[in-house]
Short mmCIF file of C-alpha atoms in Angstrom, two decimals:
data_model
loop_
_atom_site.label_atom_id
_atom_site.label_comp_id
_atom_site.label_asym_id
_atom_site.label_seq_id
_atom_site.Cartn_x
_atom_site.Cartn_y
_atom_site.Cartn_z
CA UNK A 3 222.11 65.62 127.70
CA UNK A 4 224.77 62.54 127.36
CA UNK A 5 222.69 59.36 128.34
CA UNK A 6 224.60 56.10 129.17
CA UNK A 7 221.89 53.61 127.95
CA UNK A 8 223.64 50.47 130.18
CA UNK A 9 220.47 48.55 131.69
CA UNK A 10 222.44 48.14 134.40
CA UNK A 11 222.54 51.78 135.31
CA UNK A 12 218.57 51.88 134.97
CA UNK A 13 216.74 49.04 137.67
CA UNK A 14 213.26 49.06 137.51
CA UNK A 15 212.73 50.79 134.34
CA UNK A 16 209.70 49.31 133.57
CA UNK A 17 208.20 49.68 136.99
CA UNK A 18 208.40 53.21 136.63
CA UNK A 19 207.27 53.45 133.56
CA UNK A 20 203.78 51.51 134.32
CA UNK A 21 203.18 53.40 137.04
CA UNK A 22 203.91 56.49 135.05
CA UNK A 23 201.57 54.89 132.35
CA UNK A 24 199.29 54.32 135.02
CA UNK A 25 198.97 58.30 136.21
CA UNK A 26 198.71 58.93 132.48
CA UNK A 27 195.52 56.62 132.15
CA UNK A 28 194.11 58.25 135.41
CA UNK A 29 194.53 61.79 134.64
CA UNK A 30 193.38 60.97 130.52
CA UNK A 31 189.93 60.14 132.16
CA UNK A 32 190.12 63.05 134.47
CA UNK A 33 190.51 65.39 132.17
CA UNK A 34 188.28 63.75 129.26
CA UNK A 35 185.50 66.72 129.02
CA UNK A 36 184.62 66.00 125.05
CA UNK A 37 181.34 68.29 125.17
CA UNK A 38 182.05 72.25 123.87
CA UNK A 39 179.07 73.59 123.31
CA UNK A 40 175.28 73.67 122.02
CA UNK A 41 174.79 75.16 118.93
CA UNK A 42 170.89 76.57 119.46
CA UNK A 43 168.05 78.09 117.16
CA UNK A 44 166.31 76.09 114.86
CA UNK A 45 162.64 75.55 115.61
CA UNK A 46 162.06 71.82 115.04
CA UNK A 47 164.51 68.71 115.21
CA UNK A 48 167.81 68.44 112.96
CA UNK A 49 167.45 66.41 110.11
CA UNK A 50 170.86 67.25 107.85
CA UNK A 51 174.35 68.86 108.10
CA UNK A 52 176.72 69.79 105.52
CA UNK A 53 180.36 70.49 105.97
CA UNK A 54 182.00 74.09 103.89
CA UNK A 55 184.47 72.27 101.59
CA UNK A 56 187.00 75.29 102.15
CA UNK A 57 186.24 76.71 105.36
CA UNK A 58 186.86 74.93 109.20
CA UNK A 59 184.28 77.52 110.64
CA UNK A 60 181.22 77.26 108.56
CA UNK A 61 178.69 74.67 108.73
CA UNK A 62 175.53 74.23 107.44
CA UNK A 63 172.42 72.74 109.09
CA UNK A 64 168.78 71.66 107.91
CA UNK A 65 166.00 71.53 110.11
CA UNK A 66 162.21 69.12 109.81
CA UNK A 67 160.48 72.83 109.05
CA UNK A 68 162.23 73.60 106.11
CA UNK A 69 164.52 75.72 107.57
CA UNK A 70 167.95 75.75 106.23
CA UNK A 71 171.16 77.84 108.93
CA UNK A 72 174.55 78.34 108.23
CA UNK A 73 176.87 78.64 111.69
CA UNK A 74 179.84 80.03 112.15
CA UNK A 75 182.04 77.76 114.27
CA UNK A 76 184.22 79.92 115.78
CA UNK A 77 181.64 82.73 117.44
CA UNK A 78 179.42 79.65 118.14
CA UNK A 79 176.44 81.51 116.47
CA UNK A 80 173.90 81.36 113.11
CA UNK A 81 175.06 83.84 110.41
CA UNK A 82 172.39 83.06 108.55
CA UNK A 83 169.32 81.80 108.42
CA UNK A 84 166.52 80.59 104.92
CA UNK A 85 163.25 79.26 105.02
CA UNK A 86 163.94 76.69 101.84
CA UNK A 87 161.29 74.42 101.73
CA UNK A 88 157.84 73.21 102.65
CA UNK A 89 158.13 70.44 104.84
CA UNK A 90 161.18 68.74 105.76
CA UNK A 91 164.86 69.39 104.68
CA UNK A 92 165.73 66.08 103.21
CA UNK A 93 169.14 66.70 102.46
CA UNK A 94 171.77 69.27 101.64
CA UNK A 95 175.17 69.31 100.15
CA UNK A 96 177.49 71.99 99.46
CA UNK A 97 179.04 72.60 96.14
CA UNK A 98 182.86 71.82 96.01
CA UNK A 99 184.53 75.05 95.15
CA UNK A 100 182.63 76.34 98.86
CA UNK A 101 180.22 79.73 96.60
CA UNK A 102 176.91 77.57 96.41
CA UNK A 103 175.03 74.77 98.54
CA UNK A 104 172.12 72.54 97.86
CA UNK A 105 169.15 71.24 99.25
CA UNK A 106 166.35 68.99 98.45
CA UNK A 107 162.93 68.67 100.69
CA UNK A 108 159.57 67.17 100.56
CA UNK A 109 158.44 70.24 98.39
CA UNK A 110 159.82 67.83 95.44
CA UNK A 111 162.77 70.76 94.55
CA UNK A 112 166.18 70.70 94.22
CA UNK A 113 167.28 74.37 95.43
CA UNK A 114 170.45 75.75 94.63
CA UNK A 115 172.02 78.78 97.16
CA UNK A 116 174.72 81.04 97.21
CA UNK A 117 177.19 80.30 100.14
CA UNK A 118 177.06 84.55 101.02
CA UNK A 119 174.19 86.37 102.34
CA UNK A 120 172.41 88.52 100.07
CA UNK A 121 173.60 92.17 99.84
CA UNK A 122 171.23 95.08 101.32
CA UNK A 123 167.83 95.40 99.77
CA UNK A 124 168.68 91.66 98.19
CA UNK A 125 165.89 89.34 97.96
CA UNK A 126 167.13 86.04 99.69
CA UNK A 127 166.21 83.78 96.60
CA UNK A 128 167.94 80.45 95.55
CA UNK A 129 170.15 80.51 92.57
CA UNK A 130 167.95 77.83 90.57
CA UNK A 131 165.14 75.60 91.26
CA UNK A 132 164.45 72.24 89.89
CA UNK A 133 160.69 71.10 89.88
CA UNK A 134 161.09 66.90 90.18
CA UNK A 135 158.54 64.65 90.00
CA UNK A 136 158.82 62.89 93.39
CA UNK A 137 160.03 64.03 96.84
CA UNK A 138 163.98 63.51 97.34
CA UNK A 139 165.21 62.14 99.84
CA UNK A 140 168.85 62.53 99.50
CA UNK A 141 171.51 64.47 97.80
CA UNK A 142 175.53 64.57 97.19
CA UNK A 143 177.65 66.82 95.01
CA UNK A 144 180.52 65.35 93.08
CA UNK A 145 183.93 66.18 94.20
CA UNK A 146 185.09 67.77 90.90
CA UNK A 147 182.60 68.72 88.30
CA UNK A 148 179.45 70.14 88.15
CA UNK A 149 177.41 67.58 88.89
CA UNK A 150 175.52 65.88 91.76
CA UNK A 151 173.28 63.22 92.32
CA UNK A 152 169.57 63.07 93.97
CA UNK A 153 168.24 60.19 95.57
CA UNK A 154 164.21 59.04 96.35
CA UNK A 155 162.59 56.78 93.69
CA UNK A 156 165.32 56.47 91.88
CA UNK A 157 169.13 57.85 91.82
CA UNK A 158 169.41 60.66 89.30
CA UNK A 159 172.36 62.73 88.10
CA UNK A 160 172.13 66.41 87.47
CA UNK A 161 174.27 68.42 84.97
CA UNK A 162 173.93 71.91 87.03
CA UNK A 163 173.11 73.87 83.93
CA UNK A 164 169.92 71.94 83.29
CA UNK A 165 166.97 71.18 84.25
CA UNK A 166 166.29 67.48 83.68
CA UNK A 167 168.53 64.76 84.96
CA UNK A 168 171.86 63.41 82.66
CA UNK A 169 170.49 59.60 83.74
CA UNK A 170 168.67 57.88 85.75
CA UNK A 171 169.95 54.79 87.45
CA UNK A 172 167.91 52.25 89.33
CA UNK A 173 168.01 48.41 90.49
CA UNK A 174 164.70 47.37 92.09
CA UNK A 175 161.82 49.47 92.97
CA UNK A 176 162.73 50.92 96.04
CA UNK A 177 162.71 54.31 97.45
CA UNK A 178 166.22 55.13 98.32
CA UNK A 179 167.33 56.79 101.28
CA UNK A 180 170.84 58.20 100.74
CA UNK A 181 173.36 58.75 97.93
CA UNK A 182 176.64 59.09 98.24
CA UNK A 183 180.05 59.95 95.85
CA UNK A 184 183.35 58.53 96.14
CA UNK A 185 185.79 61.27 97.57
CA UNK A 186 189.07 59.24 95.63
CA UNK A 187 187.24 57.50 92.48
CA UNK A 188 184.82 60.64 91.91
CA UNK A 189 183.04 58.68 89.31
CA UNK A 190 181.83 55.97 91.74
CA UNK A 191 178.04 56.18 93.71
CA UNK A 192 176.94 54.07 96.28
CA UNK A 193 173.56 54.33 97.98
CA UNK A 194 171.07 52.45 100.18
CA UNK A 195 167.64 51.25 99.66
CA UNK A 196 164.59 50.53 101.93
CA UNK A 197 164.28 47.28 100.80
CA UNK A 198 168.27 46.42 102.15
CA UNK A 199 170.04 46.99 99.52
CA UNK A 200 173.41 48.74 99.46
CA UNK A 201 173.99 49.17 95.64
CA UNK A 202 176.91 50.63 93.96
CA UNK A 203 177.06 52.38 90.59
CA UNK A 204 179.63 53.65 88.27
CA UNK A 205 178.73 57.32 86.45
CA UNK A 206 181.00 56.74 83.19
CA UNK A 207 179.15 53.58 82.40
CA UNK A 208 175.68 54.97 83.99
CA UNK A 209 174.78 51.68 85.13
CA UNK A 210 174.83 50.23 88.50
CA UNK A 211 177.54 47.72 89.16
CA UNK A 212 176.60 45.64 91.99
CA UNK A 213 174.47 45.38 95.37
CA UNK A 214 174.86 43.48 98.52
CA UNK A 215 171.56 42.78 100.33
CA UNK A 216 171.59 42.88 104.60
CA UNK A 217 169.41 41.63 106.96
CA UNK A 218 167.90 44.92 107.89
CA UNK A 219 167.65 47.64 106.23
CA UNK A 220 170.79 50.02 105.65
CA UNK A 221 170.22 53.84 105.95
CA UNK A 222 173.04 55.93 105.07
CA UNK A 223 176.55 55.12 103.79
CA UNK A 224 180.03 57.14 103.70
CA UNK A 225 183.27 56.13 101.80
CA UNK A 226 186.92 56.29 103.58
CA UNK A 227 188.53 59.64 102.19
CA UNK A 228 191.48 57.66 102.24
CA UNK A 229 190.90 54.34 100.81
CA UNK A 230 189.22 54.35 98.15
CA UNK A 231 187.03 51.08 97.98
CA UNK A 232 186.50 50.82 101.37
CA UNK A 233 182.92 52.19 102.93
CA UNK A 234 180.93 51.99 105.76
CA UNK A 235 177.26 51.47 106.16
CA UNK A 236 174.96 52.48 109.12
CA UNK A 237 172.16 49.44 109.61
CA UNK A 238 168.89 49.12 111.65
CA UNK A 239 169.88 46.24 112.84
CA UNK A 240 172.70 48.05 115.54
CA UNK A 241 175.61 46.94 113.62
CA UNK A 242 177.65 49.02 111.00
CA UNK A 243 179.58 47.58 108.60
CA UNK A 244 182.80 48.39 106.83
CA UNK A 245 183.04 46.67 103.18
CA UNK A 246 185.47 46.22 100.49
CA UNK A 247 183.36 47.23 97.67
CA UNK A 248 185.35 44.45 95.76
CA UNK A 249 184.92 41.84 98.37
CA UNK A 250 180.91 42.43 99.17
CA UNK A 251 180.56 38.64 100.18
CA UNK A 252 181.74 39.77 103.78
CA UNK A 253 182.45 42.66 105.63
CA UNK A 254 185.84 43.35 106.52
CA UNK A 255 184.73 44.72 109.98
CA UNK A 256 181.18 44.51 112.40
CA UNK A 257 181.13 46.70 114.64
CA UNK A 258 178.81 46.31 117.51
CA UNK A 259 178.19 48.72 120.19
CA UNK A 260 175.07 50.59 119.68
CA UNK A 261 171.75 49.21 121.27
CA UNK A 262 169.33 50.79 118.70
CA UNK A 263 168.86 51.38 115.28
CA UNK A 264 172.06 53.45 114.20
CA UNK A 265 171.06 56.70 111.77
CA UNK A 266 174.24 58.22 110.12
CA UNK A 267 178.31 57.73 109.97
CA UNK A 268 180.94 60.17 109.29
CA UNK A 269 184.78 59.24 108.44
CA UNK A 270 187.42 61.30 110.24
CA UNK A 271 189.82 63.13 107.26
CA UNK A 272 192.79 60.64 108.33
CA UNK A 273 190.36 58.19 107.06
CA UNK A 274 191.54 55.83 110.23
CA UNK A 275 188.01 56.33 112.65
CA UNK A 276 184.54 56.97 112.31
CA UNK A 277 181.71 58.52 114.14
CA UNK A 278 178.40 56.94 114.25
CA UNK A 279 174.59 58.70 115.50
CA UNK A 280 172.07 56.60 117.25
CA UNK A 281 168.50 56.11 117.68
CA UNK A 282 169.53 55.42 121.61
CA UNK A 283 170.45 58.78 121.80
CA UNK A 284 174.38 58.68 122.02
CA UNK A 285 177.09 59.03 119.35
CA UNK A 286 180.24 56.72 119.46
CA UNK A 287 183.86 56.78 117.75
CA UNK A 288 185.04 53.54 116.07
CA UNK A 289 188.46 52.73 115.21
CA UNK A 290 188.19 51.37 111.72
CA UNK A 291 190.02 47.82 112.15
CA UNK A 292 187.77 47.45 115.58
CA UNK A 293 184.70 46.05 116.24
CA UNK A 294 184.23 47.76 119.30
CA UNK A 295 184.10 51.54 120.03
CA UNK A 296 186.76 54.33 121.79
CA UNK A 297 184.43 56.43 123.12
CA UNK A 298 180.82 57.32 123.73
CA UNK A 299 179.26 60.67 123.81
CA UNK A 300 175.74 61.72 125.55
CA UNK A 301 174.07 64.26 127.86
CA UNK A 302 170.83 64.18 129.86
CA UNK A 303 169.34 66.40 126.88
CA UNK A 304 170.17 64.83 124.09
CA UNK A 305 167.78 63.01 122.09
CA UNK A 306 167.75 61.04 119.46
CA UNK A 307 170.71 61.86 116.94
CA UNK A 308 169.81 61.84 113.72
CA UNK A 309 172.63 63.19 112.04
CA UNK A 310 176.51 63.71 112.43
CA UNK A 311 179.78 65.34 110.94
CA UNK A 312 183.22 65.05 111.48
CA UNK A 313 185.17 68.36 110.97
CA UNK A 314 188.15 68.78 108.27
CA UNK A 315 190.26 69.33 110.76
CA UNK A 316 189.92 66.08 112.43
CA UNK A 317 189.47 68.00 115.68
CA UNK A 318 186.02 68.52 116.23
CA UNK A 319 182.38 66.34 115.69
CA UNK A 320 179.12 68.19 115.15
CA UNK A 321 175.90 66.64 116.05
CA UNK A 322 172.39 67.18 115.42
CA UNK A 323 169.95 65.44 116.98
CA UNK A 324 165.82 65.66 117.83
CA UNK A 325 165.47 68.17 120.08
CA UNK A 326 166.74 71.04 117.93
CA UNK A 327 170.21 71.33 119.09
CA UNK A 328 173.13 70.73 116.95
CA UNK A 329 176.21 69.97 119.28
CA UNK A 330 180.01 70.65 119.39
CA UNK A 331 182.19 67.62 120.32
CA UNK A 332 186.08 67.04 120.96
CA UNK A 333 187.26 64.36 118.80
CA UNK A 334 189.63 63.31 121.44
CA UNK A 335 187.85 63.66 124.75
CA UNK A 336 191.00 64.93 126.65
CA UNK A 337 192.92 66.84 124.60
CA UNK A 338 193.80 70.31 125.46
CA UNK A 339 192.73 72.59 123.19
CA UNK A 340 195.01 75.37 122.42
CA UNK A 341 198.94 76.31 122.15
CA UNK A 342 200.86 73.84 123.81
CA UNK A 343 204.35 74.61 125.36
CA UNK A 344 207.22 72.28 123.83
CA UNK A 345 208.00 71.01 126.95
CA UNK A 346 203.88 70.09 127.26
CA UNK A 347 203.99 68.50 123.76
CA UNK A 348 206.64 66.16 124.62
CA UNK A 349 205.34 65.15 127.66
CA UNK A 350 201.78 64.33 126.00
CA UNK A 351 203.52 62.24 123.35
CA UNK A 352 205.49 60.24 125.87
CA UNK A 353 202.37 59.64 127.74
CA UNK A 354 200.70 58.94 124.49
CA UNK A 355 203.58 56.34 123.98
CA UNK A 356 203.36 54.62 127.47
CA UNK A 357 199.52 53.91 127.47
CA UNK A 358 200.35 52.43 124.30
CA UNK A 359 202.95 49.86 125.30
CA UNK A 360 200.66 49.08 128.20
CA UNK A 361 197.24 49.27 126.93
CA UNK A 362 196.80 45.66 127.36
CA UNK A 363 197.71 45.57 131.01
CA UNK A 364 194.79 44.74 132.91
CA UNK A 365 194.69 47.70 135.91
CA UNK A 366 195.14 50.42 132.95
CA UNK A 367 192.48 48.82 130.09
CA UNK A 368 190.08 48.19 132.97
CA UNK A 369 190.63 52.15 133.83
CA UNK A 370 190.70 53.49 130.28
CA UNK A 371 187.65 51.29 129.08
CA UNK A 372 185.43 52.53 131.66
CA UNK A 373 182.35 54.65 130.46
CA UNK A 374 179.47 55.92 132.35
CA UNK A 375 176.27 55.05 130.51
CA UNK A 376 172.75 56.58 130.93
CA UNK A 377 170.52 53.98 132.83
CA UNK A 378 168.61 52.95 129.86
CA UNK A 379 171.43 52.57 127.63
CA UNK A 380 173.59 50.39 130.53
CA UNK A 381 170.42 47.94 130.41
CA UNK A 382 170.29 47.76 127.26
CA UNK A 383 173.79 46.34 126.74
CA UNK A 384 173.40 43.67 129.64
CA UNK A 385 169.96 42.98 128.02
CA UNK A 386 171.43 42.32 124.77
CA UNK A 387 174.41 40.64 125.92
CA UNK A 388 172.42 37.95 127.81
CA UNK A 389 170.08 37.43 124.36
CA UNK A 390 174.00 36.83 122.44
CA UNK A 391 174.56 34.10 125.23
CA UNK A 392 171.34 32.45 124.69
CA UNK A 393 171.69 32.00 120.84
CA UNK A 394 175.30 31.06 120.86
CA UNK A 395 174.28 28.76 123.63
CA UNK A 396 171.14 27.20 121.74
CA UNK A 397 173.69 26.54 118.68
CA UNK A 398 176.16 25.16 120.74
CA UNK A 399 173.25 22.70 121.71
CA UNK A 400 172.02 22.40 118.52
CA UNK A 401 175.24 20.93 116.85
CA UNK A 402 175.85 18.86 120.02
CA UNK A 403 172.81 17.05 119.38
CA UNK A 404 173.04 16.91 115.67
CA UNK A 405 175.20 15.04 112.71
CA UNK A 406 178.21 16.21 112.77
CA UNK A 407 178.62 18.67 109.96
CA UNK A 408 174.79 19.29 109.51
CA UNK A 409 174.84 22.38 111.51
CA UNK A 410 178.15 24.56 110.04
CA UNK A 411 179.88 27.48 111.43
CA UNK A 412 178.51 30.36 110.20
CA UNK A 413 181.54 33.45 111.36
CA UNK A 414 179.93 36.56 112.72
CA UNK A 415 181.05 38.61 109.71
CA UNK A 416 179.18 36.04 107.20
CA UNK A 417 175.90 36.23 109.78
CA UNK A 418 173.90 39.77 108.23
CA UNK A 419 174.86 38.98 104.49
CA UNK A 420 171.69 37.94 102.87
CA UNK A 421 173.32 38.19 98.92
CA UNK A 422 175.53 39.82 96.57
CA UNK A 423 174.14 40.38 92.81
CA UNK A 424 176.11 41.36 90.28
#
């Protein structure tokens, strides 16, 4: 269609297109359903997820009775299900070609499985077994070789043909709670210990390079498939942070939005947002380069999450959580899932495009910011909220009343770093 592009021809442009921008913000909300469905069957609460490196529609899950299920996505049901260890299922980790998977529990074994059930007559029987010497509490596969790495008293890497670990790396003496490889610089480990330590380590050289130490304790850890020295960590103290792992003096993001201690992150593929599980029983999707979150997921049932995965599709977030269900999430909370007619496609993208040139307008931020909270949550936040007032009030006070330059300005980012050794 010819277009003459005079303004002159087209008054009130921009009116129109608020008001179309507007509608678009409206009916976003309307239509933002994010919850699919409820994958049940385990017998006791969630503790671990793994993701099948090759396949969208399989995905492992380990429950706190040793039981270990693999799901397939797409019927919504359990294909499979192994009784792996005695006690709880630590961790798990599948290998990266997608035929074998691993898990560790407090049996003290490393257990090695084959990704396919076992033909007719089969005994189901792991691949290998490693005997350690101390319960594991953690486990990740490298993204090349054959070799993975265990966490608990120390961090150990495993050749998969033997039997005792290649090395053993450790800095301080405490248990560690999660290991993870670097999907970009595969020879690069980071992991957190109990006593608030994030420390980083390099394989070729087998020792550890350096550790920044929080104000509360850090409990898991995953690396941006996309950049490759930038990771976030998951702290008791509410907050995560995103690092630099060059720049560990500060942060390069906080983000704040949780009210309780927050228990796992997952990056999205495009490497651009993260999801985050909570002890206050909700899950929430941060924009990397915000300190604030997009969206917030919860139902009446839902307990605490202790676990959560983002699928390789970027369409999808899985999330297990304390009362034995492992849930199915949109990604985007109102996108229509489906084929989409041309004629819809274009019309979502030029929506897309008009709540972006006025997402700072106040009518359409207030509308597309709104969230319904549970009760206890909503408290929480105005709880907290008033307790930031009072302590940015009292040092507001405090260096009113003071020399000047005795009491410095300590920037939020600056505020949880207790120390970086090298």
């Amino acid at each position: 269609v010819p277009r003459n592009y005079d303004p002159a021809l087209h008054p009130f442009e921009v009116a129109r297109e608020y008001t179309r921008a507007l509608n678009a913000t409206k009916l976003e909300r309307v239509f933002a359903k994010p919850f699919l469905s409820s994958l049940d069957g385990h017998r006791d609460g969630v503790n671990c997820m793994a993701k099948h490196p090759k396949s969208l529609s399989t995905v492992l899950s380990g429950a706190c009775d040793g039981e270990v299920k693999i799901w397939n996505l797409t019927k919504r049901q359990c294909i499979r299900t192994i009784q792996a260890h005695e006690g709880f299922v630590r961790g798990m980790c599948a290998r990266f070609c997608g035929t074998s998977f691993f898990t560790v529990g407090d049996d003290k074994t490393v257990k090695q499985w084959k990704m396919e059930s076992p033909e007719y007559g089969e005994e189901e029987e792991p691949i290998h077994t490693i005997l350690g010497k101390t319960v594991y509490t953690g486990i990740d596969h490298h993204w090349k070789e054959p070799v993975f790495a265990t966490c608990g008293h120390q961090v150990d890497i495993w050749d998969e043909q033997r039997t005792s670990p290649k090395c053993s790396l450790t800095w301080g003496f405490d248990s560690i709670s999660s290991v993870k490889f670097n999907p970009i610089e595969t020879y690069l480990l980071g992991s957190c210990a109990s006593d608030r330590n994030i420390v980083l380590y390099d394989m070729r050289k087998s020792t550890p390079l350096k550790k920044v130490i929080l104000n509360m304790r850090t409990n898991t850890l995953c690396w941006n498939p996309m950049e490759a020295f930038i990771f976030t960590a998951a702290n008791e103290d509410y907050n995560l942070y995103t690092f630099d792992m060059r720049f560990l003096e500060s942060p390069v993001m906080v983000h704040m939005d949780h009210v309780s201690a927050v228990l796992d992150v997952d990056y999205s593929p495009t490497g651009k947002e993260f999801v985050s599980a909570s002890f206050d029983k909700s899950i929430r999707i941060f924009p990397v380069d915000k300190g604030h979150s997009r969206e917030v997921y919860h139902t009446k049932r839902m307990q605490h999450v202790i676990t959560v995965k983002w699928t390789s599709d970027n369409k999808y977030i899985l999330c297990g959580s304390d009362e034995m269900n492992i849930r199915l999430w949109k990604a985007n909370a109102s996108e229509k899932l489906g084929v989409l007619a041309p004629r819809e496609k274009a019309a979502m993208n030029y929506n897309q495009k008009l709540k972006e040139k006025f997402q700072f307008h106040p009518q359409i931020r207030r509308i597309a910011q709104h969230r319904h909270l549970p009760k206890s949550i909503y408290c929480q936040i105005k709880e907290q909220r008033i307790m930031r007032e009072a302590r940015r009030r009292k040092e507001l006070n405090r260096r009113k009343h003071s020399k000047p330059g005795s009491v410095p300005f300590v920037p939020e980012r600056k505020k949880h770093i207790v120390a970086v050794v090298k």
